[in-house]
Short mmCIF file of C-alpha atoms and ligand atoms in Angstrom, two decimals:
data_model
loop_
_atom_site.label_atom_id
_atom_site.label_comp_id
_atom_site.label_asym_id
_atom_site.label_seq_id
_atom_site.Cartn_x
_atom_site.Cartn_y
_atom_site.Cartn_z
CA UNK A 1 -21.05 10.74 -22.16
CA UNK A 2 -20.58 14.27 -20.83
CA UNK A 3 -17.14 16.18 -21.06
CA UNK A 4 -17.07 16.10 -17.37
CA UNK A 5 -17.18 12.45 -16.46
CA UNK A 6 -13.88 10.39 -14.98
CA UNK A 7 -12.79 7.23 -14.45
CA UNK A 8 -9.38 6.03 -12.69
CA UNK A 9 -7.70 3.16 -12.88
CA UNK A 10 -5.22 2.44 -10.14
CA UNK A 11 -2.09 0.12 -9.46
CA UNK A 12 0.00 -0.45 -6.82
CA UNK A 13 0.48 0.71 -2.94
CA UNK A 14 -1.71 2.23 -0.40
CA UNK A 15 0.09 5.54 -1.47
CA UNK A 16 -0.98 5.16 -4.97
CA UNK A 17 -4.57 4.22 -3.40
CA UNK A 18 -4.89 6.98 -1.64
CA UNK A 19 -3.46 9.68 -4.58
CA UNK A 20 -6.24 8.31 -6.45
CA UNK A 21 -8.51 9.65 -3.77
CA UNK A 22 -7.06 12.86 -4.06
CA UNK A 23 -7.30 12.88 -8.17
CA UNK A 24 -11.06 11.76 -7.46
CA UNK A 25 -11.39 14.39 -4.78
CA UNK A 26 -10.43 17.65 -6.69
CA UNK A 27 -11.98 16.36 -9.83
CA UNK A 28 -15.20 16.22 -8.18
CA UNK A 29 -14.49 19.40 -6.31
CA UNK A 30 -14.40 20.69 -9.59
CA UNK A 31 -17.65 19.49 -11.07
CA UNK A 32 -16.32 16.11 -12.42
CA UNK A 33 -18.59 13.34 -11.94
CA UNK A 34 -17.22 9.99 -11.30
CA UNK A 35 -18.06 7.24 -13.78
CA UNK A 36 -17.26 3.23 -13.26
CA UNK A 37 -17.17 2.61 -16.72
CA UNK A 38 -14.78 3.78 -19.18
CA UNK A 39 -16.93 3.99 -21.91
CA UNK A 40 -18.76 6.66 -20.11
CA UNK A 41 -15.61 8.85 -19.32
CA UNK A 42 -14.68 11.78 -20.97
CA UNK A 43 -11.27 11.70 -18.73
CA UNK A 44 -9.50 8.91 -18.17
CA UNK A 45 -6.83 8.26 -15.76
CA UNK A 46 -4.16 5.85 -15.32
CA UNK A 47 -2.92 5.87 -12.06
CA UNK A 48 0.16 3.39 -12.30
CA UNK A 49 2.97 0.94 -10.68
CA UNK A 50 6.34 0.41 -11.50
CA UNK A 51 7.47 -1.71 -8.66
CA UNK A 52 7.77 -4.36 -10.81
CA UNK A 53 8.42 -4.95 -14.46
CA UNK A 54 5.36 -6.67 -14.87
CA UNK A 55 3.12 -3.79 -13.83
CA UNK A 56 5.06 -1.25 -16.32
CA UNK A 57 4.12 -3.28 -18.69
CA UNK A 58 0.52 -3.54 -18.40
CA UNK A 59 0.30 0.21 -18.79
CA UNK A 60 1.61 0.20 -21.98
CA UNK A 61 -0.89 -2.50 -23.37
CA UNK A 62 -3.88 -0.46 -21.78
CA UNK A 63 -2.45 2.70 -23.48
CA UNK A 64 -2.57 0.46 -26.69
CA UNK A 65 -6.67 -0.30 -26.22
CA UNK A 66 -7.36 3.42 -25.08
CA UNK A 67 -5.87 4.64 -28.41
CA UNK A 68 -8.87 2.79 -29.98
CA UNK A 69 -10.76 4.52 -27.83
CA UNK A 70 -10.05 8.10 -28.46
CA UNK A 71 -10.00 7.04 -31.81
CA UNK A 72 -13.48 5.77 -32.30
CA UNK A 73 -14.38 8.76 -30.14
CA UNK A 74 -12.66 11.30 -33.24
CA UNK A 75 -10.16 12.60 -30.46
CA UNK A 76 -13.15 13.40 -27.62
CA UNK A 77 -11.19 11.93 -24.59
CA UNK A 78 -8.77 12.76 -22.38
CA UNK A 79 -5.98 10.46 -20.95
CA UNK A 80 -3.72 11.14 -18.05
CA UNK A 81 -1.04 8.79 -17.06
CA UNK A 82 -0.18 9.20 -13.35
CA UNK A 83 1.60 7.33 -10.42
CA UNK A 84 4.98 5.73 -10.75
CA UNK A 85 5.43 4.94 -14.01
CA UNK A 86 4.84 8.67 -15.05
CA UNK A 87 7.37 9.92 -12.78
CA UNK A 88 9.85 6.90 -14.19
CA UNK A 89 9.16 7.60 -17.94
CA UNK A 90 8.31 11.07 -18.27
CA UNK A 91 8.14 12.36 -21.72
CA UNK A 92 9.00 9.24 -23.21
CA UNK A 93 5.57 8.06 -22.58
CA UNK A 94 3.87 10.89 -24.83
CA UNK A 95 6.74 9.87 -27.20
CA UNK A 96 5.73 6.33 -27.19
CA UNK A 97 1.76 7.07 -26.95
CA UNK A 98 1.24 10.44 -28.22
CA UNK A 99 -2.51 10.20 -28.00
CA UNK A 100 -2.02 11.16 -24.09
CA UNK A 101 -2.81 13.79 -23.56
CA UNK A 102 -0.60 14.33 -20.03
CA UNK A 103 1.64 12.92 -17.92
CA UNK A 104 1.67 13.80 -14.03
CA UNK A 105 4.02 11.78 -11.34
CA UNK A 106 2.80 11.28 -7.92
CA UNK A 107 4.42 14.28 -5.89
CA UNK A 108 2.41 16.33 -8.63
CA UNK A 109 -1.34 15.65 -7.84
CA UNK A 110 -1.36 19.41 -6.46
CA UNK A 111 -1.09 20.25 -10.37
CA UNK A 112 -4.17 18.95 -11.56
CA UNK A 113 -5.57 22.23 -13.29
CA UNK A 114 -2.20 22.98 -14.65
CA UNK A 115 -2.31 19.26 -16.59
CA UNK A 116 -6.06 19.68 -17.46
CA UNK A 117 -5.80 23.12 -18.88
CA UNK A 118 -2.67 21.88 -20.92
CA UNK A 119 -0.45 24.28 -19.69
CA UNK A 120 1.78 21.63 -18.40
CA UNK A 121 1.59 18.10 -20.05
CA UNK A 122 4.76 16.62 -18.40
CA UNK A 123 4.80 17.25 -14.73
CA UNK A 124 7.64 15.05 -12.97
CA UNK A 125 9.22 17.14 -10.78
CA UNK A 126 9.23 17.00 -6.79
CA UNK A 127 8.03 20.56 -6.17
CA UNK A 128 8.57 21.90 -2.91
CA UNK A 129 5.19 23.39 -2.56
CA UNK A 130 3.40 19.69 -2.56
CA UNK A 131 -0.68 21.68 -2.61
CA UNK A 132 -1.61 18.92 -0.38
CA UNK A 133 -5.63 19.37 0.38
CA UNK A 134 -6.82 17.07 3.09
CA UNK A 135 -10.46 18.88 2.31
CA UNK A 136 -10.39 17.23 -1.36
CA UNK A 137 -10.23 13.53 -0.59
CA UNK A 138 -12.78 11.33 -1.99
CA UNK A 139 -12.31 8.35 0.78
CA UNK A 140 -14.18 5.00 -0.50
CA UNK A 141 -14.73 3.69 3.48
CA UNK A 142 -17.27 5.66 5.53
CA UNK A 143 -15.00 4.31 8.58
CA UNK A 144 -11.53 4.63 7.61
CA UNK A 145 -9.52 7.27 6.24
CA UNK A 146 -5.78 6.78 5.18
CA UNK A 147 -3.60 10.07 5.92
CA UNK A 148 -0.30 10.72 4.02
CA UNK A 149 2.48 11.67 7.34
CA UNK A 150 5.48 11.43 4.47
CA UNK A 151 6.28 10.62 0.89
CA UNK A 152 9.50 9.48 -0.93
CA UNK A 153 11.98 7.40 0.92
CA UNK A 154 15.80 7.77 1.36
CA UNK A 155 16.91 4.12 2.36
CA UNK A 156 18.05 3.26 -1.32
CA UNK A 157 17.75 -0.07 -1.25
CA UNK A 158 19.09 -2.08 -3.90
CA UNK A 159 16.24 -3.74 -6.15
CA UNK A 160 14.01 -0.38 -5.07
CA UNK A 161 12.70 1.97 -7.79
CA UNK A 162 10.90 4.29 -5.15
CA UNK A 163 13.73 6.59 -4.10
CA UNK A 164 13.80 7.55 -8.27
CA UNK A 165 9.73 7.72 -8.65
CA UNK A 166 8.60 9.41 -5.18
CA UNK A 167 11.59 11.30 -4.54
CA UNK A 168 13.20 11.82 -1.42
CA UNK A 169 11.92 11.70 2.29
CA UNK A 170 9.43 14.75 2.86
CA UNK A 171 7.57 14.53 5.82
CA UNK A 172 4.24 16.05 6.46
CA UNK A 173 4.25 19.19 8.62
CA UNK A 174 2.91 17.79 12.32
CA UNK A 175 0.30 19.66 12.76
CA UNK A 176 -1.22 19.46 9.41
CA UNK A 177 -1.35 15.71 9.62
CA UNK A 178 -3.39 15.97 13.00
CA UNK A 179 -6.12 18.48 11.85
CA UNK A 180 -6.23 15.85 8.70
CA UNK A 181 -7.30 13.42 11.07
CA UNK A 182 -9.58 15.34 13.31
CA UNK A 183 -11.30 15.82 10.35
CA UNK A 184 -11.79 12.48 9.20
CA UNK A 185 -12.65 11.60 12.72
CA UNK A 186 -15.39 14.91 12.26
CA UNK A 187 -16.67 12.60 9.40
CA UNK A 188 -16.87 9.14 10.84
CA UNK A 189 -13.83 7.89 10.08
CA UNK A 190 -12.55 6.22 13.29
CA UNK A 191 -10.04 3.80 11.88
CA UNK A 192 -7.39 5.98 10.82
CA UNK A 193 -4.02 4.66 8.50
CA UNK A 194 -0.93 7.09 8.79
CA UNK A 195 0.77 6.51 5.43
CA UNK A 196 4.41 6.71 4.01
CA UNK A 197 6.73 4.57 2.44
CA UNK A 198 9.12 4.53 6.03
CA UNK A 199 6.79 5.73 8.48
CA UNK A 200 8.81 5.20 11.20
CA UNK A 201 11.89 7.44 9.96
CA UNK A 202 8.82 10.31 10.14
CA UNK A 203 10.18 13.90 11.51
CA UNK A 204 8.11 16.83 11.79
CA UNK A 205 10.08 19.44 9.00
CA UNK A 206 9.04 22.45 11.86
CA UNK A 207 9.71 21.33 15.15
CA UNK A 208 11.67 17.68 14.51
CA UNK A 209 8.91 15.92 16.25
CA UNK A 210 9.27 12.13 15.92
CA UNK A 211 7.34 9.38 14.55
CA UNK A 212 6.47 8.21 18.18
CA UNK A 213 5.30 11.60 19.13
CA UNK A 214 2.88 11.51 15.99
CA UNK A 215 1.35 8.36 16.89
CA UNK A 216 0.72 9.25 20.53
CA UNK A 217 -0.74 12.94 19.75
CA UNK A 218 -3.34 10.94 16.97
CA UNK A 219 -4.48 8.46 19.09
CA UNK A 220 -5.06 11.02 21.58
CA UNK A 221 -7.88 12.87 19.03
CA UNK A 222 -10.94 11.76 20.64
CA UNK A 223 -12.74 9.20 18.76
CA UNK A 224 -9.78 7.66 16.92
CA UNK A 225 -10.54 4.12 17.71
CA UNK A 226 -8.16 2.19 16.29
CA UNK A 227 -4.22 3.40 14.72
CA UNK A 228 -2.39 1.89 11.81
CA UNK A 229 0.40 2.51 9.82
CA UNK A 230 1.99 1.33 6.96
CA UNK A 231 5.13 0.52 6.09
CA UNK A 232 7.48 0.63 8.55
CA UNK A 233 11.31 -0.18 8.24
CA UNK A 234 12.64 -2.66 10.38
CA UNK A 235 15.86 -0.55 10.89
CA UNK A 236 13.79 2.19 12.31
CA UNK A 237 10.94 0.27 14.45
CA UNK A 238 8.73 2.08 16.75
CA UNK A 239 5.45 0.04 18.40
CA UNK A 240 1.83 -0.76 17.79
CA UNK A 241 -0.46 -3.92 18.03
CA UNK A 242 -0.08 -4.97 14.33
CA UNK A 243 3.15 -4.58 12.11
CA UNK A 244 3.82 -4.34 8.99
CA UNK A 245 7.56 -5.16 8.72
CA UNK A 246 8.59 -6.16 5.40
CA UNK A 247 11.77 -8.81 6.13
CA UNK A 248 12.54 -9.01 2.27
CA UNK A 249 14.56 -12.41 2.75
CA UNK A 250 15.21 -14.47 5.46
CA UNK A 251 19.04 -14.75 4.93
CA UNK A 252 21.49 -12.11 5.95
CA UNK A 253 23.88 -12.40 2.94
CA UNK A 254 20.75 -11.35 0.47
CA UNK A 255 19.77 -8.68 3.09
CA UNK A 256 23.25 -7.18 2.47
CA UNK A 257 23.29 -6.96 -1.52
CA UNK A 258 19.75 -5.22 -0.66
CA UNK A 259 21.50 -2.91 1.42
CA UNK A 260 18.36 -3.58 4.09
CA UNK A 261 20.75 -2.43 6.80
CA UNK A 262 19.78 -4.81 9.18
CA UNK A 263 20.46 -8.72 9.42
CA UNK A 264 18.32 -11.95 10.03
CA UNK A 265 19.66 -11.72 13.89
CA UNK A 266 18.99 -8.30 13.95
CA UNK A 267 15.50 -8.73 12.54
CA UNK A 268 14.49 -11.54 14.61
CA UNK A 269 15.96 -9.81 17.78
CA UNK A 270 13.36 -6.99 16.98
CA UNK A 271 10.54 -9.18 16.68
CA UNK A 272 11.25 -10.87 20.05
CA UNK A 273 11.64 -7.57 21.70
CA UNK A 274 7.82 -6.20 20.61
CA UNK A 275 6.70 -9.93 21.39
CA UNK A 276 8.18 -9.23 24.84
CA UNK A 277 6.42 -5.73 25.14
CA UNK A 278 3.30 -6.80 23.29
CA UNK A 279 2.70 -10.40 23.72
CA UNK A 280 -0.96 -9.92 21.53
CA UNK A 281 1.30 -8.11 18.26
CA UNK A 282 1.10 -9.49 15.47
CA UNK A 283 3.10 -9.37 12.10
CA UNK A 284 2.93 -8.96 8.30
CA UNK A 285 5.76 -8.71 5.75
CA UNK A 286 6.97 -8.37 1.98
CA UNK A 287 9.66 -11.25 0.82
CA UNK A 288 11.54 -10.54 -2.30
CA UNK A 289 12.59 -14.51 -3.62
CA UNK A 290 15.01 -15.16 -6.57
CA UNK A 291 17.57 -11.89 -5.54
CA UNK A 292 20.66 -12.44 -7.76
CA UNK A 293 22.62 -14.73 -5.87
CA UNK A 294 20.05 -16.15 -3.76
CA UNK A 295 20.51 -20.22 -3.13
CA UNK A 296 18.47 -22.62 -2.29
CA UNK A 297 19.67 -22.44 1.47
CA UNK A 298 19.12 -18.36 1.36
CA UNK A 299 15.96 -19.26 0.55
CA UNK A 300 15.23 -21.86 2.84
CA UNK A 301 15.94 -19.16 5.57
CA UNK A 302 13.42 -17.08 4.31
CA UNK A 303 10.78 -20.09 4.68
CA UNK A 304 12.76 -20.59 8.76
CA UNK A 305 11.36 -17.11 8.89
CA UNK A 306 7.87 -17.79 7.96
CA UNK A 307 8.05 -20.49 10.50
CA UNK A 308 9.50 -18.49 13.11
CA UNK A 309 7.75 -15.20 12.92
CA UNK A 310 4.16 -16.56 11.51
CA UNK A 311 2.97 -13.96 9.94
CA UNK A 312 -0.77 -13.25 9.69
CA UNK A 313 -0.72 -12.01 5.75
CA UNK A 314 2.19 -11.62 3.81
CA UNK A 315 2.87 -10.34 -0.02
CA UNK A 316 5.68 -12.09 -1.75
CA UNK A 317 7.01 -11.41 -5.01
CA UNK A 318 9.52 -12.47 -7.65
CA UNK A 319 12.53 -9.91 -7.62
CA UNK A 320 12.31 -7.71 -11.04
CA UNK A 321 14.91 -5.90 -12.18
CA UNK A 322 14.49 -1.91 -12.00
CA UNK A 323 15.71 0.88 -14.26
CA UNK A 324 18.49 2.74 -12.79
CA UNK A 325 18.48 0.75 -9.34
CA UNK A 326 21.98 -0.91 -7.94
CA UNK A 327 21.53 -4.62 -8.19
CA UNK A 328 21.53 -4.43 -11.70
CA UNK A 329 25.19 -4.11 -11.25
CA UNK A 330 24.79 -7.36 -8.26
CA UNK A 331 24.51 -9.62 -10.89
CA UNK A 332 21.37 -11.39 -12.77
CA UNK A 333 17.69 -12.49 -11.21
CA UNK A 334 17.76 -16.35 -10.21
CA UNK A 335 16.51 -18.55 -13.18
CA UNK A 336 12.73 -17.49 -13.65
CA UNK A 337 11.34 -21.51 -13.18
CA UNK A 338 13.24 -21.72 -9.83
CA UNK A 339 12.02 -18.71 -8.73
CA UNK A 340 8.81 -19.44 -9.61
CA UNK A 341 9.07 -22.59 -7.55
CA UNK A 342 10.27 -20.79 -4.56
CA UNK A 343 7.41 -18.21 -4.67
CA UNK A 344 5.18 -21.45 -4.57
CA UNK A 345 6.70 -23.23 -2.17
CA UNK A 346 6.66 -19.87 -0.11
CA UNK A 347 2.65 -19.20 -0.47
CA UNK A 348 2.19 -22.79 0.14
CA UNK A 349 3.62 -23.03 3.48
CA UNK A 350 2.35 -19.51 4.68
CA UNK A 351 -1.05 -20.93 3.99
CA UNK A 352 -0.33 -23.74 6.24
CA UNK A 353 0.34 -21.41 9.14
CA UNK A 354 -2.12 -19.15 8.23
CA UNK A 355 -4.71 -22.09 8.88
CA UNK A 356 -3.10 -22.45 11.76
CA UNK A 357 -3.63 -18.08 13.20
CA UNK A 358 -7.25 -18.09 11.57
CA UNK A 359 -8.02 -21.42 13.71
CA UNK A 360 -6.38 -19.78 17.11
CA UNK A 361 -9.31 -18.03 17.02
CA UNK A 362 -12.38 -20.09 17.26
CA UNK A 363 -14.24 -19.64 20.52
CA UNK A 364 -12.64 -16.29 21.39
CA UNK A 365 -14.02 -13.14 21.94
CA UNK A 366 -12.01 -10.23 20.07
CA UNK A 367 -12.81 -6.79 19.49
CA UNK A 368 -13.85 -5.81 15.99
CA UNK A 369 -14.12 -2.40 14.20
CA UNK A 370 -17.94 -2.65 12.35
CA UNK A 371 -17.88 -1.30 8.97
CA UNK A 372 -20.94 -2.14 7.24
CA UNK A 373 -22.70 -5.49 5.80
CA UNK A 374 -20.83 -8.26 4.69
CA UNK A 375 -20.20 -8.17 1.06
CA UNK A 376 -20.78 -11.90 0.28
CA UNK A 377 -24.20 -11.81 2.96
CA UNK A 378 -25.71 -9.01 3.31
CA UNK A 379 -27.89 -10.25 6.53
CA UNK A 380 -24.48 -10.46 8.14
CA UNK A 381 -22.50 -7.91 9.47
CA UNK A 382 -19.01 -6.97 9.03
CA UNK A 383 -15.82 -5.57 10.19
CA UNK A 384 -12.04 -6.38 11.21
CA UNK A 385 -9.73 -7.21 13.88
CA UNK A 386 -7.03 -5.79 15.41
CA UNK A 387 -4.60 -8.11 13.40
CA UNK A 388 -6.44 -7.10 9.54
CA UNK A 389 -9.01 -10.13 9.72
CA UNK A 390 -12.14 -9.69 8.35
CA UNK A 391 -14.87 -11.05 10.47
CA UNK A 392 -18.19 -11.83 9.33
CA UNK A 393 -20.66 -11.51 12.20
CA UNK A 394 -24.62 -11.93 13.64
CA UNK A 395 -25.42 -9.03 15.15
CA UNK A 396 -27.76 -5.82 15.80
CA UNK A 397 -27.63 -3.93 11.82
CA UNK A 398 -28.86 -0.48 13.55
CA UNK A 399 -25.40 -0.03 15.39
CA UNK A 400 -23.66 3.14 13.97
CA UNK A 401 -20.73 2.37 11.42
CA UNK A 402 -17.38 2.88 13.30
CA UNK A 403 -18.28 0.63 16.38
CA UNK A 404 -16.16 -1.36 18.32
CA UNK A 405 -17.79 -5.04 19.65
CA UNK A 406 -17.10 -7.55 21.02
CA UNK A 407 -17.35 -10.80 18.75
CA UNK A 408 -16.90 -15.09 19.63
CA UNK A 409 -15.49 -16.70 16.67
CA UNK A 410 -16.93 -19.67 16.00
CA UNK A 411 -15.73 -20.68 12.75
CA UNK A 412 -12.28 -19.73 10.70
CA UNK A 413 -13.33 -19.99 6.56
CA UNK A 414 -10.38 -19.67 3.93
CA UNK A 415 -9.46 -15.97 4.88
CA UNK A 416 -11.97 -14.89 6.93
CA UNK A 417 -13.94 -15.33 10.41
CA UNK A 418 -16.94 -15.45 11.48
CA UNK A 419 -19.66 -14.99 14.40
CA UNK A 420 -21.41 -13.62 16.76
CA UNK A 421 -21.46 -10.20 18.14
CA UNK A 422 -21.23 -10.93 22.01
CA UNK A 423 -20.94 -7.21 23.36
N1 SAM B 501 9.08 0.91 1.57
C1 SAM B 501 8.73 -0.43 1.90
C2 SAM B 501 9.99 -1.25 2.25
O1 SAM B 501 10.89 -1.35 1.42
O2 SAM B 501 10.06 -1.82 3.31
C3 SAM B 501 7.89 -1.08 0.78
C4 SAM B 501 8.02 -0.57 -0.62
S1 SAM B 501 7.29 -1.42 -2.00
C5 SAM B 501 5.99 -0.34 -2.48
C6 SAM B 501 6.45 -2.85 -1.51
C7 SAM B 501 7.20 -4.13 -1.72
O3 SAM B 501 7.47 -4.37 -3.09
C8 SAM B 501 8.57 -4.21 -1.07
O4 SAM B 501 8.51 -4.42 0.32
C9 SAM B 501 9.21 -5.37 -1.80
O5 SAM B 501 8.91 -6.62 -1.20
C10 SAM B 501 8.55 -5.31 -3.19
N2 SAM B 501 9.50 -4.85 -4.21
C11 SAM B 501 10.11 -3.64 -4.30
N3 SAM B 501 10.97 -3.61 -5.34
C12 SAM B 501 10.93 -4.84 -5.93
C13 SAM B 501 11.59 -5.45 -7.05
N4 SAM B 501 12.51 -4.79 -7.77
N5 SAM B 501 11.29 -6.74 -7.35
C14 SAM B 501 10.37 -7.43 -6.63
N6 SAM B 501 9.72 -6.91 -5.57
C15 SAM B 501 9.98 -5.63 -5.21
#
């Protein structure tokens, strides 16, 4: 073990994701070297959730077994606790664990030195200068990058703890998030995510350029071969060939205690409107079951919804109370058992008509990004769809990483597909 060794540990979103590549990038930029063991770490970084209760919870036990740690070590070890639960518990965490040594929330990355040095071991503010350095991102895919367009959010809804942990809406300057991607682009990265909690609400701070005007000036980069972005909000959407539009519930009632600001109707009316544009789009979502007040017929319109929309992939989750956020004052989670029920019930019939999508495929050709050997084969190759699929594939291993091919599916396994490159 070597003073200048890390190792992170991350929870949570694609924004959390992607701060740890920043962490990891401006370590390394300053002589860190990146370890996948703990044991070999002389730094060690937390890089947490608090969406839910159950991830808050989990830091604390891990704090518990690093204590050992530093112990057995007589002190030699460093711990930072960053992400969402830094920026939620602040101080109290050193209070609580005293052998950490810092305590950084996400809109702080910029202050790594400061935390290292010591000079600051509590930094939870939302500066205004953000030090956002594209140049020091350590990005695991040699095909994809994921670019940061905004953080915080300002739609406050009601079970949400993000408005308190990443602050308020700050969107990237416009520019600065297109010479971000020219660069990645520069460095093979052809698949390119635009990130933010709301990208769609996204507004140049300069020159009040729109989300829409973002996504047409980055696909324009040459070599940017395929455009995502994650998450949008259905009360702000804009269009692209996959969606990630988190519904939350299917029934209009819960939608207003989560002060969602837009009903089932209205929800459904959207997704019929991009079907109409784009009849290839496809859809994923976030469902929040057991809401206080939610009934069994609530529910049951969140599994019409399912039915309705068929979604590709979708995360659901029992509803946790937050620190601080409104529903507390809405009243109390649904009964844990029934909730747990419903999340079943949920998975269990998204699986059906996720059979159903992954079948719709066999004995088409669809275009798929190559990123590399398949993990599970390595005489296979590998790569996605337009729609998130992975697709496992026969094909010519010499092709340069980023490629786009043509590939008939002739088989659909439990999540993936898989075949032959045709083109
Ligand atoms: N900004 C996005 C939005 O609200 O549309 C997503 C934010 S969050 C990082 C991802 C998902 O976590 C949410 O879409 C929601 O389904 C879930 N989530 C957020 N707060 C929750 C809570 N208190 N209990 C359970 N799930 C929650």
């Amino acid at each position: 073990m070597t003073d200048k060794t890390f190792f992170i540990e991350t929870w949570g979103c694609q924004m959390n994701d992607l701060d740890s590549q920043r962490l990891s990038g401006n370590l390394k930029l300053r002589g860190y070297r990146r370890v996948e063991d703990q044991a070999e770490a002389g730094l060690i970084l937390l890089n947490t959730c608090s969406i839910r209760e159950k991830s808050e919870h989990k830091v604390f036990s891990r704090l518990g077994e690093l204590r050992e740690l530093k112990q057995e070590r007589h002190g030699n070890l460093q711990i930072g606790v960053c992400g969402c639960v830094a920026q939620q518990e602040g101080e109290r965490i050193r209070q609580r664990a005293p052998w950490v040594d810092f305590v950084m929330g996400p809109g702080n990355v910029g202050y790594l030195d400061e935390v290292l040095s010591g000079e600051k071991r509590v930094a939870v503010d939302f500066p205004e200068d953000r030090r956002y350095d594209f140049l020091a991102i350590d990005r695991p895919s040699a095909t994809k990058a994921q670019i940061t367009i905004m953080e915080g959010c300002n739609k406050n809804c009601t079970f949400c703890i993000v408005p308190t942990t990443r602050g308020r809406e700050v969107s990237r300057p416009f520019d600065d998030v297109l010479r971000e991607t020219s660069n990645a682009v520069a460095g093979g990265r052809v698949e390119i995510e635009l990130l933010g909690q709301t990208v769609n609400a996204y507004r140049c701070p300069t020159t009040g350029r729109d989300f829409g005007r973002l996504l047409a000036a980055v696909a324009d980069i040459p070599g940017v071969a395929r455009l995502r972005f994650m998450t949008s909000h259905p009360a702000e959407v804009n269009i692209s060939r996959y969606l990630h539009l988190p519904v939350q519930s299917g029934s209009s009632a819960v939608l207003r205690r989560m002060k969602r600001l837009y009903t089932r109707e209205r929800y459904l009316e959207i997704i019929a409107r991009l079907r109409e544009a784009i009849p290839e789009i496809h859809f994923s979502t976030d469902f929040i079951v057991g809401f206080p007040g939610e009934t069994e017929e609530d529910f049951q319109q969140s599994l019409r919804m399912i039915e309705e929309v068929r979604y590709g992939s979708l995360f659901a989750f029992k509803y946790s109370p937050r620190p601080g956020t409104p529903a507390l004052k809405i009243g109390v989670a649904v009964d844990d058992e029934i909730a747990s029920e419903r999340l079943t019930r949920l998975f269990e019939l998204h699986e059906q008509v996720k059979r159903e999508r992954l079948e719709s495929y066999r004995g088409r050709v669809v275009p798929v990004l190559y990123e590399g050997p398949s993990r599970n084969d390595p005489a296979m190759l590998s790569g996605r769809t337009d729609d998130n699929w992975v697709v496992n594939f026969t094909g010519d291993p010499s092709l340069p990483l980023g490629s786009m091919l043509g590939v008939r599916i002739d088989q659909a396994q439990h999540h993936t597909l898989r075949g032959e490159a045709v083109a």
